[in-house]
Coordinates of C-alpha atoms in Angstrom, one line a residue:
Chain A
M27 CA -36.9 3.3 -9.5
N28 CA -37.6 -0.2 -8.1
P29 CA -35.8 -3.4 -9.0
A30 CA -38.3 -4.4 -11.7
G31 CA -37.8 -1.0 -13.3
V32 CA -34.0 -1.4 -13.3
D33 CA -34.5 -4.9 -14.8
S34 CA -36.4 -3.5 -17.7
L35 CA -33.7 -0.8 -18.3
L36 CA -31.1 -3.6 -18.2
Q37 CA -33.2 -5.6 -20.7
G38 CA -33.3 -2.6 -23.0
M39 CA -29.5 -2.1 -22.7
A40 CA -28.9 -5.8 -23.4
G41 CA -31.1 -5.6 -26.5
K42 CA -29.3 -2.5 -27.9
L43 CA -25.9 -4.1 -27.1
E44 CA -26.8 -7.3 -28.8
R45 CA -28.0 -5.5 -32.0
R46 CA -24.9 -3.4 -32.0
L47 CA -22.5 -6.3 -31.6
E48 CA -24.3 -8.2 -34.4
A49 CA -24.5 -5.2 -36.8
E50 CA -20.8 -4.5 -36.4
G51 CA -19.7 -8.1 -36.4
I52 CA -18.0 -7.8 -33.0
E53 CA -17.2 -11.3 -31.6
R54 CA -16.0 -12.2 -28.1
P55 CA -16.1 -8.7 -26.6
L56 CA -14.6 -8.3 -23.2
V57 CA -17.0 -6.7 -20.6
V58 CA -15.3 -4.4 -18.1
G59 CA -17.3 -2.8 -15.3
I60 CA -16.1 0.3 -13.4
H61 CA -16.1 -0.3 -9.6
R62 CA -18.7 -0.6 -8.0
G63 CA -22.0 0.3 -9.7
G64 CA -20.6 -0.4 -13.2
V65 CA -19.5 -3.9 -12.1
W66 CA -23.0 -4.7 -10.9
V67 CA -24.5 -3.5 -14.3
A68 CA -21.8 -5.4 -16.2
E69 CA -22.5 -8.6 -14.3
R70 CA -26.1 -8.5 -15.4
L71 CA -25.3 -7.7 -19.0
L72 CA -22.8 -10.5 -19.2
E73 CA -25.4 -12.9 -17.9
M74 CA -28.3 -11.6 -20.1
L75 CA -26.2 -11.8 -23.3
A76 CA -24.5 -15.0 -22.2
L77 CA -21.1 -13.4 -23.1
E78 CA -17.8 -15.0 -22.5
G79 CA -16.3 -14.2 -19.1
P80 CA -14.6 -13.5 -16.9
L81 CA -15.7 -10.0 -16.2
G82 CA -13.1 -7.2 -15.9
R83 CA -13.3 -5.0 -12.8
L84 CA -11.7 -1.6 -13.1
D85 CA -11.0 0.6 -10.1
I86 CA -10.2 4.1 -11.2
G87 CA -9.2 5.4 -7.8
F88 CA -5.5 5.7 -8.8
Y89 CA -6.5 7.7 -12.0
R90 CA -8.8 10.3 -10.6
D91 CA -8.1 13.9 -11.4
D92 CA -9.2 15.2 -8.0
F93 CA -6.6 13.3 -6.0
S94 CA -4.6 16.3 -4.9
R95 CA -7.8 18.0 -3.8
I96 CA -9.7 15.3 -2.0
G97 CA -7.1 12.5 -1.5
L98 CA -7.5 8.8 -2.0
D99 CA -10.8 7.1 -2.0
P100 CA -10.7 4.9 1.1
E101 CA -12.3 2.1 -0.9
V102 CA -9.7 1.7 -3.7
R103 CA -9.5 -1.9 -4.8
P104 CA -7.1 -3.6 -7.1
S105 CA -8.3 -3.7 -10.7
R106 CA -8.7 -7.2 -12.2
L107 CA -8.7 -7.6 -15.9
P108 CA -8.8 -11.1 -17.3
L109 CA -6.0 -12.2 -19.7
S110 CA -4.9 -9.6 -22.2
I111 CA -7.0 -6.8 -23.5
D112 CA -4.7 -6.2 -26.5
D113 CA -6.7 -6.1 -29.8
R114 CA -9.9 -7.0 -28.1
T115 CA -13.1 -5.0 -28.3
L116 CA -14.1 -3.9 -24.8
I117 CA -17.5 -3.0 -23.5
L118 CA -16.8 -0.5 -20.7
V119 CA -19.8 -0.3 -18.4
D120 CA -20.7 2.2 -15.7
D121 CA -23.9 3.0 -13.8
V122 CA -24.2 6.7 -14.4
I123 CA -22.5 9.2 -16.7
Q124 CA -22.6 12.8 -15.8
T125 CA -19.3 14.8 -16.1
G126 CA -17.4 12.2 -18.1
R127 CA -14.5 12.4 -15.7
T128 CA -14.9 8.8 -14.4
V129 CA -14.8 7.5 -18.0
R130 CA -11.7 9.6 -18.8
A131 CA -10.0 8.0 -15.8
A132 CA -11.2 4.5 -16.7
L133 CA -9.8 4.9 -20.3
N134 CA -6.4 6.0 -18.9
A135 CA -6.5 3.0 -16.5
L136 CA -7.4 0.6 -19.3
F137 CA -4.5 1.7 -21.5
D138 CA -2.1 0.8 -18.7
F139 CA -3.2 -2.8 -19.1
G140 CA -2.8 -2.9 -22.9
R141 CA -4.1 -1.6 -26.2
P142 CA -7.7 -2.6 -26.9
R143 CA -8.9 -2.6 -30.5
R144 CA -12.0 -0.7 -29.6
V145 CA -13.9 0.5 -26.6
L146 CA -17.7 0.8 -26.5
L147 CA -19.2 2.7 -23.6
A148 CA -22.5 1.4 -22.1
V149 CA -24.2 3.1 -19.1
L150 CA -27.3 2.4 -17.2
A151 CA -28.3 6.1 -16.8
E152 CA -27.2 9.0 -18.9
R153 CA -27.7 12.6 -17.8
G154 CA -26.5 16.1 -18.8
G155 CA -23.6 17.9 -17.3
R156 CA -20.7 16.7 -19.4
E157 CA -17.4 18.4 -18.7
L158 CA -15.4 16.4 -21.2
P159 CA -16.2 15.3 -24.8
I160 CA -17.2 11.8 -23.9
Q161 CA -20.5 10.2 -24.9
P162 CA -21.9 6.7 -24.2
D163 CA -22.5 4.4 -27.2
L164 CA -25.7 3.1 -25.5
S165 CA -27.6 3.7 -22.3
G166 CA -30.6 2.3 -20.5
I167 CA -32.2 5.7 -19.7
R168 CA -31.6 9.3 -20.4
A169 CA -32.6 11.7 -17.6
E170 CA -32.6 15.4 -17.2
L171 CA -32.2 16.5 -13.7
P172 CA -31.1 19.6 -11.8
A173 CA -27.3 19.6 -11.6
T174 CA -27.4 19.2 -7.8
D175 CA -29.4 16.0 -7.8
R176 CA -27.5 12.7 -7.8
I177 CA -28.5 9.4 -9.3
H178 CA -27.5 6.6 -6.9
L179 CA -27.5 2.9 -7.9
Q180 CA -28.1 0.7 -4.9
G181 CA -26.9 -2.9 -5.1
P182 CA -25.4 -5.4 -5.6
A183 CA -28.7 -7.3 -5.5
P184 CA -31.4 -6.3 -6.3
L185 CA -30.4 -3.2 -8.1
A186 CA -32.5 -0.1 -7.5
L187 CA -32.0 3.5 -8.8
H188 CA -32.6 6.5 -6.5
I189 CA -32.5 10.2 -7.2
V190 CA -30.9 11.9 -4.2
R191 CA -32.1 15.5 -4.1
A192 CA -29.9 18.2 -2.6
H193 CA -31.6 19.8 0.3
P194 CA -31.7 23.5 0.0
Chain B
M25 CA 2.0 9.9 26.2
T26 CA 4.0 10.0 23.0
P27 CA 5.3 13.1 21.2
F28 CA 4.7 11.5 17.8
G29 CA 0.9 11.4 17.7
P30 CA 0.2 15.2 17.4
I31 CA 2.9 15.8 14.7
Q32 CA 2.0 12.8 12.6
R33 CA -1.7 13.7 12.2
D34 CA -3.5 16.9 11.6
P35 CA -6.5 17.9 13.7
E36 CA -8.8 16.0 11.4
G37 CA -6.8 12.8 11.9
R38 CA -5.2 12.8 8.4
L39 CA -1.6 11.5 8.2
R40 CA 0.9 14.4 7.7
H41 CA 4.2 12.7 8.4
F42 CA 5.0 9.0 8.9
L43 CA 7.6 8.9 11.7
S44 CA 6.7 6.1 14.0
I45 CA 4.0 3.5 14.6
E46 CA 3.6 5.0 18.1
G47 CA 0.6 7.3 18.2
L48 CA -1.2 5.7 15.3
D49 CA -4.3 3.6 15.8
R50 CA -5.6 0.4 14.3
A51 CA -7.9 2.1 11.9
L52 CA -5.0 4.0 10.3
L53 CA -2.7 1.0 10.1
T54 CA -5.4 -1.0 8.6
R55 CA -6.1 1.7 6.0
I56 CA -2.4 1.6 5.0
L57 CA -2.6 -2.2 4.6
D58 CA -5.8 -2.0 2.6
L59 CA -4.3 0.7 0.3
A60 CA -1.2 -1.4 -0.1
E61 CA -3.4 -4.3 -1.3
G62 CA -4.6 -2.0 -4.2
F63 CA -1.1 -1.0 -5.0
A64 CA 0.2 -4.6 -5.0
G65 CA -2.1 -5.1 -8.0
V66 CA -0.3 -2.3 -9.9
G67 CA 3.0 -4.2 -9.5
E68 CA 1.5 -7.3 -11.2
R69 CA 0.6 -5.4 -14.4
L70 CA 2.6 -5.0 -17.5
I71 CA 2.6 -1.2 -17.0
K72 CA 3.5 -0.9 -13.3
K73 CA 2.7 2.8 -13.0
V74 CA -0.3 4.9 -12.0
P75 CA -0.5 8.7 -12.4
L76 CA -1.6 9.5 -8.8
C77 CA 1.4 11.6 -7.7
R78 CA 2.3 13.1 -11.0
G79 CA 4.0 16.5 -10.5
H80 CA 5.1 15.8 -7.0
T81 CA 8.8 15.5 -6.1
V82 CA 10.1 12.9 -3.6
A83 CA 13.6 13.3 -2.2
N84 CA 15.4 10.3 -0.7
L85 CA 17.7 11.7 2.0
F86 CA 19.9 8.8 3.1
F87 CA 22.5 9.7 5.7
E88 CA 23.1 6.0 6.3
T89 CA 23.7 3.5 3.6
S90 CA 20.8 1.4 2.4
T91 CA 20.1 -0.6 -0.8
R92 CA 16.8 -2.3 -0.3
T93 CA 14.9 0.5 1.6
R94 CA 16.2 3.3 -0.7
T95 CA 15.5 1.4 -3.9
T96 CA 12.0 0.3 -2.9
F97 CA 11.1 3.9 -1.8
E98 CA 12.4 5.0 -5.2
L99 CA 10.4 2.5 -7.1
A100 CA 7.3 3.2 -5.0
A101 CA 7.5 6.9 -5.8
K102 CA 8.2 6.2 -9.5
R103 CA 5.3 3.8 -9.8
L104 CA 3.1 6.7 -8.5
S105 CA 4.6 8.9 -11.2
A106 CA 6.4 11.2 -8.8
D107 CA 9.8 12.6 -9.7
V108 CA 12.5 11.2 -7.4
L109 CA 15.8 12.7 -6.2
N110 CA 18.3 10.5 -4.5
L111 CA 20.7 12.2 -2.3
N112 CA 23.6 10.4 -0.8
I113 CA 24.2 13.0 1.8
G114 CA 27.2 11.4 3.5
A115 CA 29.1 12.1 0.3
S116 CA 27.9 15.6 -0.4
A117 CA 26.4 18.4 1.8
T118 CA 27.3 17.4 5.3
A119 CA 30.8 16.5 4.2
K120 CA 31.1 20.2 3.4
G121 CA 29.7 21.2 6.8
E122 CA 26.1 22.0 5.8
T123 CA 23.6 21.4 8.7
L124 CA 20.6 19.2 8.5
L125 CA 18.2 22.1 8.4
D126 CA 20.2 23.9 5.7
T127 CA 19.8 20.7 3.6
L128 CA 16.1 20.6 4.3
R129 CA 15.6 24.3 3.4
N130 CA 17.5 24.0 0.2
L131 CA 15.5 21.0 -1.0
E132 CA 12.3 22.8 0.1
A133 CA 13.4 25.7 -2.0
M134 CA 13.6 23.3 -5.0
Q135 CA 9.9 22.5 -4.2
C136 CA 10.4 18.9 -3.0
D137 CA 7.1 17.8 -1.4
L138 CA 8.1 14.7 0.5
F139 CA 11.3 13.6 2.1
V140 CA 12.2 10.1 2.9
V141 CA 14.8 10.3 5.6
R142 CA 17.3 7.7 7.0
H143 CA 19.8 8.8 9.7
Q144 CA 22.0 7.2 12.3
A145 CA 20.7 9.5 15.0
S146 CA 17.3 8.6 16.6
G147 CA 14.8 11.4 16.2
T148 CA 16.1 12.9 13.0
A149 CA 12.9 12.4 11.0
H150 CA 10.9 13.9 13.9
F151 CA 13.2 16.9 14.1
L152 CA 12.8 17.5 10.3
A153 CA 9.0 17.2 10.6
Q154 CA 9.0 19.8 13.3
H155 CA 11.0 22.2 11.2
S156 CA 9.6 21.5 7.7
A157 CA 7.5 24.0 5.8
P158 CA 3.7 23.6 5.8
G159 CA 2.6 21.0 3.2
V160 CA 6.0 19.2 3.2
R161 CA 5.8 15.6 4.3
I162 CA 8.4 13.5 6.1
V163 CA 8.7 9.7 6.1
N164 CA 11.1 8.0 8.5
A165 CA 13.0 5.3 6.7
G166 CA 15.0 4.4 9.9
D167 CA 16.4 6.7 12.6
G168 CA 19.1 5.3 14.9
R169 CA 17.7 2.7 17.3
H170 CA 14.3 4.3 17.3
A171 CA 11.9 3.3 14.5
H172 CA 11.6 2.0 11.0
P173 CA 7.8 2.2 10.5
T174 CA 7.5 1.4 6.8
Q175 CA 9.5 -1.8 7.4
A176 CA 7.1 -2.8 10.2
M177 CA 4.2 -2.1 7.9
L178 CA 5.5 -4.2 5.1
D179 CA 6.1 -7.0 7.6
M180 CA 2.5 -6.6 8.8
F181 CA 1.3 -6.6 5.2
T182 CA 3.2 -9.8 4.4
I183 CA 1.8 -11.5 7.6
R184 CA -1.8 -10.4 6.8
R185 CA -1.5 -11.7 3.2
H186 CA -0.5 -15.1 4.6
R187 CA -2.6 -15.3 7.7
G188 CA -5.6 -13.1 6.9
G189 CA -5.4 -11.2 10.2
F190 CA -3.6 -10.8 13.5
A191 CA -6.1 -11.9 16.2
D192 CA -4.8 -15.5 16.6
L193 CA -1.2 -14.9 16.0
R194 CA 1.8 -15.6 18.1
V195 CA 4.9 -13.9 16.7
A196 CA 8.5 -14.3 17.9
I197 CA 11.1 -11.6 17.1
V198 CA 14.6 -13.1 17.5
G199 CA 18.0 -11.5 17.9
D200 CA 19.3 -8.1 18.7
I201 CA 16.2 -6.3 20.1
L202 CA 18.3 -3.7 21.9
H203 CA 19.7 -2.0 18.9
S204 CA 16.8 -2.8 16.5
R205 CA 14.6 0.0 15.2
V206 CA 12.9 -2.6 13.1
A207 CA 11.9 -4.7 16.2
R208 CA 10.6 -1.7 18.0
S209 CA 8.3 -0.7 15.1
Q210 CA 7.2 -4.3 14.6
I211 CA 6.3 -4.7 18.2
H212 CA 4.2 -1.5 18.2
A213 CA 2.5 -2.5 15.0
L214 CA 1.7 -6.0 16.2
N215 CA 0.3 -4.7 19.4
V216 CA -1.8 -2.0 17.7
L217 CA -3.2 -4.6 15.2
G218 CA -4.1 -6.9 18.0
A219 CA -1.7 -9.8 17.7
R220 CA -2.4 -12.4 20.4
E221 CA 1.2 -12.6 21.6
V222 CA 4.4 -10.9 20.8
R223 CA 7.6 -12.5 22.0
V224 CA 11.2 -11.2 21.9
V225 CA 13.9 -13.9 22.0
G226 CA 17.6 -13.4 22.4
P227 CA 20.6 -13.1 24.7
R228 CA 20.3 -11.0 27.8
T229 CA 22.9 -8.5 26.6
L230 CA 20.7 -7.8 23.5
I231 CA 17.3 -7.4 25.1
P232 CA 16.6 -4.3 27.2
T233 CA 15.7 -5.3 30.7
E234 CA 12.6 -3.1 30.8
A235 CA 11.4 -4.6 27.4
A236 CA 8.5 -6.7 28.8
A237 CA 6.9 -3.9 30.7
A238 CA 7.6 -1.1 28.3
L239 CA 6.8 -2.8 25.0
G240 CA 4.1 -5.3 26.1
V241 CA 6.0 -8.4 25.0
R242 CA 7.0 -11.7 26.6
V243 CA 10.8 -12.1 26.9
F244 CA 12.6 -15.4 26.3
H245 CA 16.3 -16.1 26.7
D246 CA 16.0 -19.6 25.3
L247 CA 15.4 -20.1 21.6
A248 CA 13.5 -23.4 21.7
A249 CA 11.2 -22.1 24.4
G250 CA 10.7 -18.8 22.6
L251 CA 9.8 -20.4 19.3
D252 CA 7.5 -23.0 20.8
G253 CA 4.0 -22.7 19.3
V254 CA 4.6 -19.5 17.2
D255 CA 3.0 -18.8 13.8
V256 CA 5.6 -16.3 12.6
V257 CA 9.3 -16.2 13.3
I258 CA 11.0 -12.8 12.6
M259 CA 14.8 -13.1 12.6
L260 CA 16.7 -9.8 13.0
R261 CA 19.9 -8.9 11.4
L262 CA 22.9 -9.3 13.7
Q263 CA 25.0 -6.2 13.2
R264 CA 28.6 -7.3 13.1
E265 CA 29.9 -4.3 15.0
R266 CA 28.1 -5.7 18.1
M267 CA 30.9 -8.2 18.4
A268 CA 33.4 -5.5 18.9
G269 CA 31.2 -4.0 21.7
A270 CA 31.7 -7.2 23.8
L271 CA 28.0 -7.9 23.7
L272 CA 28.5 -11.2 21.9
P273 CA 31.2 -13.8 21.9
S274 CA 31.5 -14.8 18.3
E275 CA 29.4 -15.3 15.2
R276 CA 29.8 -19.0 15.4
E277 CA 28.7 -19.1 19.0
Y278 CA 25.7 -16.8 18.2
Y279 CA 24.6 -19.1 15.4
Q280 CA 24.9 -22.2 17.6
R281 CA 22.6 -20.6 20.3
W282 CA 20.4 -18.3 18.3
G283 CA 20.6 -19.2 14.7
L284 CA 17.5 -20.6 12.9
T285 CA 18.5 -24.0 11.6
P286 CA 16.4 -26.4 9.6
E287 CA 16.1 -28.6 12.7
R288 CA 14.9 -25.7 14.9
L289 CA 12.4 -24.6 12.3
A290 CA 11.1 -28.1 11.9
A291 CA 10.4 -28.1 15.7
V292 CA 8.3 -24.9 15.3
G293 CA 6.2 -26.5 12.6
E294 CA 5.6 -26.5 8.9
G295 CA 3.0 -23.7 9.0
A296 CA 5.3 -21.1 10.6
L297 CA 6.4 -18.2 8.4
V298 CA 10.0 -17.2 8.4
M299 CA 10.8 -13.5 8.0
H300 CA 13.8 -11.3 8.0
P301 CA 14.2 -7.5 7.2
G302 CA 17.4 -8.1 5.3
P303 CA 20.2 -8.1 4.5
I304 CA 20.7 -11.6 5.8
N305 CA 23.9 -12.8 7.4
R306 CA 23.7 -16.4 6.2
G307 CA 25.1 -18.8 8.8
V308 CA 24.7 -16.2 11.5
E309 CA 21.0 -15.5 12.1
M310 CA 19.8 -18.3 10.0
A311 CA 20.9 -21.2 7.8
S312 CA 20.9 -20.7 4.0
E313 CA 18.4 -23.6 3.7
V314 CA 16.0 -21.8 5.9
A315 CA 16.4 -18.4 4.2
D316 CA 15.8 -20.0 0.8
G317 CA 13.3 -22.6 2.0
P318 CA 9.6 -23.0 1.4
Q319 CA 8.6 -21.3 4.7
S320 CA 10.7 -18.2 4.0
V321 CA 8.8 -15.1 2.8
I322 CA 11.9 -12.9 2.8
L323 CA 11.8 -11.9 -0.9
E324 CA 8.1 -11.4 -0.8
Q325 CA 8.7 -8.9 2.0
V326 CA 10.9 -7.0 -0.3
R327 CA 8.4 -7.0 -3.1
L328 CA 5.4 -6.1 -0.9
G329 CA 7.5 -3.3 0.5
I330 CA 7.0 -1.4 -2.7
A331 CA 3.2 -1.5 -2.4
V332 CA 3.3 -0.5 1.3
R333 CA 5.6 2.5 0.5
M334 CA 3.3 3.5 -2.3
A335 CA 0.4 3.5 0.1
V336 CA 2.2 5.7 2.6
I337 CA 3.4 8.1 0.0
A338 CA 0.0 8.3 -1.6
L339 CA -1.7 8.9 1.7
L340 CA 0.7 11.7 2.6
L341 CA 0.6 13.4 -0.8
G342 CA -3.1 13.0 -1.2
Y343 CA -4.1 16.0 0.8
D344 CA -3.4 19.5 -0.2
E345 CA -2.8 21.8 2.8
A346 CA -5.3 24.2 1.4
G347 CA -7.8 21.4 0.6
P348 CA -11.0 20.6 2.4

């Protein structure tokens, strides 16, 4: 999907998010992106909705559940969360949700920074294959793909979505 | 060329033991520093702990006394959620006649995964690595006069945080080079990371005559000349027992010739970093005003040591022997 396509998905997400925030009376939410694709999506949402910054950047490398099998991600970066997250509503943003394991790790990481009042999960692309009982609150697109295909978000600018097919 | 390369890394190049900087390349040292950057962020949080090494057991085997190194290794392991055993061996097993290998076998039987070893004999960590069970990791926390690689890496991390890199750096290491495992590891690390110039500065009795050729350093026997134009000054601890060995006249005379005074530091320049591996002999290696002054990063070295040791432990425990 080309940059224009991704932009319209982001517009759709921003619209859903805005309605959600208004309907539920959520003020001053904190937007937190999961490194790296989630941060790119979160940057766009923050801009489109003119939400208060700064953006939180969460690296979940230290919280992965496959550490003892595949070791440390060579790209682990320090997480940066602005101020305190205690009693704030967070919008946790990722590019793609599949198994749910990344979001599980992100939630664990978040709770080591404080106790948010509430966490909403927003993803650009939602697909099947969940291995944990975790669902997004809103998404830009829902795709059904063979389990071996991967959705890859290319960025940071412009953003483009690719489906990477496994070669037989 | 060095016996440490093959045992420290597996055929795929992954770190299995951390014994010496010798045999490691720039890519690996840089990876440790990059990881340490991530872990430094953990230390700045309210909850200074990540679950990465949950279920692993780290045993601190210290045959020689240490406060800073042992406690920072302990904190590093705890911040990774590993369980930690501290064994003050001098006071227990060896005092009853148990051999080094028996101690290792017993702790392996208790399913300890990683051993942090300090010993007065050079080569101890290497010896344990050769005889450890598959999957067990050994970290050298100082062996005799040989090496203290995590100290060197925390020094490199401190320098990189202040200077951004190593390419333009002139670094002087001052004091007892002969007996210093810290200096040896620092010199290797600075050379691997591409420092522009590494100098060793000190009295003739405390610098090995073959140092220049063997270690790739410039040797100075005059403090002012050795410090001229450097970006980083690393003062080494003077071990007081050296006086007894007739290698040095007296502490007072040492300070007069080799001590870092405010005046001598002013001559080097305001931008120069002052480092020391600790513990400091105030009024012997350096003046208190220098140790506590604005150019000193000595306490920062201690703090960053935790992040560097987390990086080393995480790298070593991150790979299952049976894994891909």
